[in-house]
Coordinates of C-alpha atoms in Angstrom, one line a residue:
M1 CA 5.5 64.1 -37.1
G2 CA 4.5 65.8 -34.0
Y3 CA 5.2 65.2 -30.2
R4 CA 1.7 64.0 -29.9
A5 CA 1.7 61.6 -32.8
R6 CA 5.0 60.1 -31.8
V7 CA 3.8 59.5 -28.3
K8 CA 0.5 58.2 -29.2
S9 CA 2.6 55.7 -31.5
W10 CA 4.8 54.6 -28.8
M11 CA 1.8 54.2 -26.4
D12 CA 0.0 51.7 -28.8
T13 CA 3.3 50.0 -29.3
A14 CA 3.9 49.5 -25.9
K15 CA 0.1 48.2 -25.5
A16 CA 0.7 45.8 -28.0
E17 CA 3.4 44.5 -26.2
M18 CA 1.6 44.4 -22.8
R19 CA -1.2 42.3 -24.5
L20 CA 1.7 40.1 -25.5
V21 CA 3.3 39.8 -22.3
D22 CA -0.5 39.7 -20.6
F23 CA -1.1 36.7 -23.0
M24 CA 2.5 34.9 -22.2
L25 CA 1.7 35.0 -18.7
F26 CA -1.7 33.8 -19.0
A27 CA -0.1 31.0 -21.1
V28 CA 2.6 30.0 -18.2
L29 CA -0.2 30.1 -15.5
C30 CA -2.2 27.7 -17.7
A31 CA 0.6 25.6 -17.9
L32 CA 1.5 25.6 -14.2
Q33 CA -2.4 24.6 -13.7
Y34 CA -2.6 22.0 -15.9
P35 CA -1.1 19.2 -13.6
L36 CA -3.0 20.5 -10.6
W37 CA -6.2 19.8 -12.7
F38 CA -5.7 16.8 -14.7
G39 CA -1.9 15.3 -14.2
A40 CA -0.9 12.4 -11.7
G41 CA -1.7 14.6 -8.6
S42 CA -4.6 16.1 -9.7
W43 CA -7.6 16.7 -7.3
W44 CA -9.5 14.9 -9.4
N45 CA -7.5 11.6 -9.3
M46 CA -6.9 12.0 -5.7
A47 CA -10.6 12.1 -4.9
N48 CA -10.7 8.8 -7.3
L49 CA -7.8 7.6 -5.1
H50 CA -9.9 8.0 -1.9
R51 CA -12.8 6.4 -3.2
K52 CA -10.9 3.4 -3.9
L53 CA -9.1 3.5 -0.7
E54 CA -12.1 3.4 1.2
V55 CA -13.4 0.4 -0.9
K56 CA -10.3 -1.3 -0.3
Q57 CA -10.5 -0.8 3.6
V58 CA -14.2 -2.1 3.6
I59 CA -13.1 -5.1 1.9
L60 CA -9.9 -5.5 4.0
K61 CA -12.2 -5.6 7.2
Q62 CA -14.5 -8.4 5.8
L63 CA -11.2 -10.5 5.0
E64 CA -9.7 -9.5 8.5
A65 CA -13.5 -10.7 10.2
R66 CA -13.0 -13.9 7.9
N67 CA -9.6 -14.5 9.0
D68 CA -10.6 -14.2 12.9
L69 CA -13.5 -16.7 12.3
L70 CA -10.6 -19.1 10.6
A71 CA -8.2 -18.4 13.5
A72 CA -10.9 -19.4 15.7
Q73 CA -11.9 -22.5 14.2
V74 CA -8.5 -23.7 14.2
T75 CA -7.7 -23.3 17.5
S76 CA -10.9 -25.1 18.1
L77 CA -9.7 -28.0 16.1
Q78 CA -6.4 -28.0 17.9
T79 CA -7.3 -27.9 21.6
G80 CA -10.8 -30.2 21.7
S81 CA -12.0 -33.1 19.8
R82 CA -15.6 -32.1 19.6
A83 CA -14.9 -29.6 17.1
V84 CA -13.3 -32.5 14.8
E85 CA -16.2 -34.4 15.6
E86 CA -19.0 -31.8 14.8
L87 CA -17.2 -31.4 11.2
A88 CA -16.8 -35.4 10.7
R89 CA -20.6 -35.4 11.6
R90 CA -21.4 -32.8 9.1
H91 CA -19.4 -33.2 6.4
L92 CA -18.5 -36.9 6.5
G93 CA -21.9 -38.3 7.8
M94 CA -20.4 -39.7 10.7
V95 CA -22.7 -41.5 13.2
S96 CA -21.5 -43.1 16.5
K97 CA -22.8 -46.2 18.4
G98 CA -25.7 -45.8 19.5
E99 CA -27.2 -43.3 16.9
V100 CA -29.6 -43.6 13.8
F101 CA -28.4 -42.0 11.0
V102 CA -31.4 -39.8 8.9
W103 CA -30.9 -38.2 5.6
V104 CA -33.7 -35.4 5.2
I105 CA -34.1 -34.7 1.4
P106 CA -35.6 -31.5 0.7
A107 CA -39.3 -31.2 -0.8
K108 CA -37.8 -29.4 -3.6
G109 CA -36.1 -32.5 -4.8
A110 CA -32.8 -30.3 -5.0
F111 CA -29.9 -31.9 -2.8
D112 CA -28.1 -29.9 -0.6
G113 CA -26.3 -32.1 1.4
A114 CA -28.5 -31.6 4.4
R115 CA -27.5 -34.6 6.6
T116 CA -28.4 -35.3 10.1
S117 CA -28.4 -37.8 12.7
T118 CA -30.3 -38.3 15.7
Q119 CA -29.8 -40.0 19.2
A120 CA -31.9 -43.5 19.1
S121 CA -33.9 -43.8 22.5

């Protein structure tokens, strides 16, 4: 075998080894990229978590507004008797002296609990 044939054979072997090294490096790169694309900390998962966080923040704001309203009602009930009287009129049908109780039934026939009281003249 001549010098050129040996060099060519060596070059073919080196190319085959380099292809194997290139393939192994590519496989390692893919293995390292997998968690970034599909793992627990992936960009896709993070986008889903951010969307869920925004929804939870909207719900939280609604609940905070409801809590503020309830806190205002509690304060009103604790400080004055007017709020207690209003609730008793609305929910329990309370009527004071000199008032006439009037119960209005809707035209549809569906009872919705609407009770009103009016001052007698």
